[in-house]
Amino acid sequence: MDIDDSQEGILLFGILENGKCEKFIDSSYRPYFFVLPIDKKKAIKEIEEIVKKNSLPVTEITEDRRILHGEEKEFIKIYAKRHQDMQKIRDAIKVLEEKRGGSGSIIDEFEYQISAYRTYLAEKGLSCLNWFEIETKGNQIKSIKKVEIPPPKLKILAFDMEVLEVQRGTPSIVMISVFGEGLSKVITYQEAKYTVDSNVVNDEKELIKSFLEIVQDYDPDIIAGYNTDLYDMPILRERAKQLKVDISILSRDNSGITLSKRARFTTARLIGRVHIDIFNFVFNILSPMLQSEQLTLKNVSHELLGDTKLDMEYEDILQAWDKGHELDKLARYCLKDSELVYELTKMLLPDIEELTKITGQSLFDTSRMPYSQLVEWYYIKKSKQQNRVIPNQPKFDEIKERQKATYEGGFVKEPEVGLHKGIVVVDFASLYPSIIATYNISIETLNCSCCKDNGYKIPEFPYWFCKNKKGFESQAIEELLIERLKLKKELKKLDPLSHEYILLDTKQRALKTIINASYGYYAYPASRWYSKECAESITALGRYWIKEVLKKAEQKGFHAIYGDTDSAFLKIGDKKEEIKQFIKEINQSLPGLMRLDLEDFYVKGLFVPREAGGVAKKRYALLDENGRLKIRGLEIVRRDLCRYARQTQQEILKFCLIDENIEGAFKHLNERIKALQENNYDFKDLVVYEQLSKPISEYKLISPHVIAAKKLIEKGIPVGEGSVIGYIIQKGSGSISERAYPVELADASKIDINYYIENQVIPTAMRILRIFKKEHTLF
């Protein structure tokens, strides 16, 4: 189901049982918003006068009882003729607010800014990706209800474009590839001996037309790409406009590509189909779990699929097109990108679909939501189910004030620097969410009048939470926690390779995503459910319980070498059974849904000091019983250093942690430095990759990758927000940033080797080697 609210009523696109796509209109939706009055009768009278005087498109004014922050209140419900009229009506009546110098008959207005289709989905309790039984009269929906059967298989078409400045200053599309089930094709307008299925046309105009014909014939439900919101879709729309090509058929309602920008986010919408930019989901949701240097299609595909792009730099592509050689390589390169996008979409779509069901929103929106929005829309869906009024988003000034607020986070026991053996790591399962559920943490239960003497007391603060009435956020998160626990119990009974296991595992991962974002949403400055008090209560309880675990572990003879927020690193030697009994005893003492888990046993662990003395949080490497390394906070997993420096550190880590050969580690560092000095290295290993997170014009601090990007633009090479810039540092005068050259324009003979030795290789290596006290001399 896809949705468009451009007509009177809600326009729904859906797949019938026979696989055909149809559209229907649900005219039952009536746009409305709420007004919270001080004096209800006076407010209604004054609102009616304003409506009449200004000829406002109001169809009805009614009274309604709704819950706001736990209290049932009397509201005025104002219905508008069209959804887009609500802001105008609200602006006219807000003069009645006392804070604006009005008569003081109303306090505030709610739900006037939420889009029509999102309100419709939340209010109806519908969710995309479900089957619905509908009764219709013509194309008008008379009734609609959800049917619990598996959703249909959606038809996916992935695409990729190669764009070059054929004419100075004008980006042109020279090749488009498409990939789907039973479809693998490249469209271009230069003749060559292509080894892939190709369609050679006369020019760029025909290339775009040919692409549109394929889309029309294939009729996909999902069109997928990588960074297509910011790059491919805007370029496609602009080139089609300049070449006078009608691209309306990309959408099933013939509206073409709809671009919209909110803050720094741009989206490209197709009505009747779902455009999924898989980069958004990777960036918003997966990036914290990935080891990739940069979130490029190449890196992400390699990590998730075990497959990767074909090697071809921008200069190679430009040369291939200009000189008409290696065009087959370019075609294979372009087609491979579409294939990778298709495989990534197939892999990640089940997770996106489950999140879509939990939030109750559209597949298009959910695939682009960061953690905060996933929680917000889950709460909005629950609010509609419970007859609650949705709190307003904070105004800009309020967000700025919230950004100034600080409070203490999780407890950290500084690690004991050095090499340790016989380690176990224990951690709380979803610590902060389980605290929210267990201690009834909610805005409406904070410092309630009924529990001042016997509520859930918060250590270190004059706060308590109600024990008599369940809070909104607490209940909402508890439901997800309980559902996930049930799924995890079911998973233990199933074969991990079975289809049922894969389905349930996908569901529990989606639940975990929203569960773990719930605490952060309290502290998110733009949150509708913001509460500094709730956030600091959660961290206070988290500090209390991790300290309790560390204290009780010491009492049992397990030496705590490190503790961080929800985890304890204990030195236990070979006392594996004793630690299991310890965890069992702790869990018997924990309240509610709180639970301590055994994460893993580790043969050795190396804890690293910070640069200016002392020790560092989350900077360690562990070796498990299967010989696998778990690394946190070291440069090996950082994305802003060259591969040569990271590889050096990783090899030194193995010398120290696995072999315990410190002399060998120093010797290896000397050899790596010598190799650089003797030009015995691969040029590509010195490239640093960084991503442009915003347009070039918005950067205030001019860092190396921004300077390198500007040099690309000067040469007519298109880059912008989302582009990954590879650069090296060359010899010369000026700052390091000024000496940054994009890899496409770099001169290998001018690389500043001393920069790499002194600023990258030695500092990253010594992060580990300074642990060991012996005197060693570097080459």
mmCIF file of C-alpha atoms in Angstrom, residues 416-423 561 569 601-608 619-632 634 636 648-666 765 768-769 771-772:
data_model
loop_
_atom_site.group_PDB
_atom_site.id
_atom_site.type_symbol
_atom_site.label_atom_id
_atom_site.label_comp_id
_atom_site.label_asym_id
_atom_site.label_seq_id
_atom_site.Cartn_x
_atom_site.Cartn_y
_atom_site.Cartn_z
ATOM 1 C CA GLU A 416 42.995 -1.137 34.425
ATOM 2 C CA VAL A 417 45.471 -0.510 31.607
ATOM 3 C CA GLY A 418 47.396 -3.472 30.270
ATOM 4 C CA LEU A 419 47.008 -7.097 29.265
ATOM 5 C CA HIS A 420 44.616 -9.249 31.293
ATOM 6 C CA LYS A 421 43.761 -12.951 31.051
ATOM 7 C CA GLY A 422 40.660 -14.963 31.923
ATOM 8 C CA ILE A 423 37.943 -12.351 31.399
ATOM 9 C CA ILE A 561 38.842 -4.516 35.640
ATOM 10 C CA PHE A 569 34.446 -6.824 32.620
ATOM 11 C CA PHE A 601 34.259 -15.454 27.899
ATOM 12 C CA TYR A 602 37.554 -14.016 26.663
ATOM 13 C CA VAL A 603 41.026 -15.546 26.831
ATOM 14 C CA LYS A 604 42.751 -12.164 26.960
ATOM 15 C CA GLY A 605 41.962 -8.465 26.899
ATOM 16 C CA LEU A 606 44.065 -5.406 26.194
ATOM 17 C CA PHE A 607 42.979 -2.074 27.685
ATOM 18 C CA VAL A 608 44.532 1.076 26.265
ATOM 19 C CA ARG A 619 39.126 1.570 24.079
ATOM 20 C CA TYR A 620 40.024 -2.088 24.254
ATOM 21 C CA ALA A 621 40.515 -5.328 22.334
ATOM 22 C CA LEU A 622 39.374 -8.773 23.468
ATOM 23 C CA LEU A 623 40.328 -12.234 22.181
ATOM 24 C CA ASP A 624 37.574 -14.827 22.540
ATOM 25 C CA GLU A 625 37.953 -18.602 22.903
ATOM 26 C CA ASN A 626 37.549 -19.097 19.148
ATOM 27 C CA GLY A 627 40.415 -16.763 18.319
ATOM 28 C CA ARG A 628 38.193 -13.878 17.219
ATOM 29 C CA LEU A 629 39.015 -10.279 18.089
ATOM 30 C CA LYS A 630 36.456 -7.853 19.474
ATOM 31 C CA ILE A 631 37.736 -4.291 19.104
ATOM 32 C CA ARG A 632 36.198 -1.087 20.473
ATOM 33 C CA LEU A 634 40.724 1.826 18.481
ATOM 34 C CA ILE A 636 41.236 -0.035 13.445
ATOM 35 C CA THR A 648 49.717 -1.327 11.155
ATOM 36 C CA GLN A 649 47.758 -0.977 14.377
ATOM 37 C CA GLN A 650 45.855 -4.207 13.761
ATOM 38 C CA GLU A 651 49.069 -6.159 13.162
ATOM 39 C CA ILE A 652 50.659 -4.674 16.290
ATOM 40 C CA LEU A 653 47.545 -5.578 18.248
ATOM 41 C CA LYS A 654 47.940 -9.202 17.152
ATOM 42 C CA PHE A 655 51.629 -9.196 18.153
ATOM 43 C CA CYS A 656 50.730 -7.878 21.626
ATOM 44 C CA LEU A 657 47.419 -9.588 22.347
ATOM 45 C CA ILE A 658 47.661 -12.921 20.555
ATOM 46 C CA ASP A 659 51.416 -13.625 20.443
ATOM 47 C CA GLU A 660 52.411 -11.512 23.483
ATOM 48 C CA ASN A 661 55.508 -10.599 21.452
ATOM 49 C CA ILE A 662 56.148 -6.969 22.357
ATOM 50 C CA GLU A 663 59.633 -6.923 20.845
ATOM 51 C CA GLY A 664 58.129 -8.183 17.609
ATOM 52 C CA ALA A 665 55.492 -5.443 17.711
ATOM 53 C CA PHE A 666 58.101 -2.682 17.933
ATOM 54 C CA ALA A 765 50.647 2.235 16.837
ATOM 55 C CA ILE A 768 48.842 0.248 22.069
ATOM 56 C CA LEU A 769 52.606 0.112 22.566
ATOM 57 C CA ILE A 771 51.100 0.237 27.601
ATOM 58 C CA PHE A 772 54.362 -1.647 27.786
#
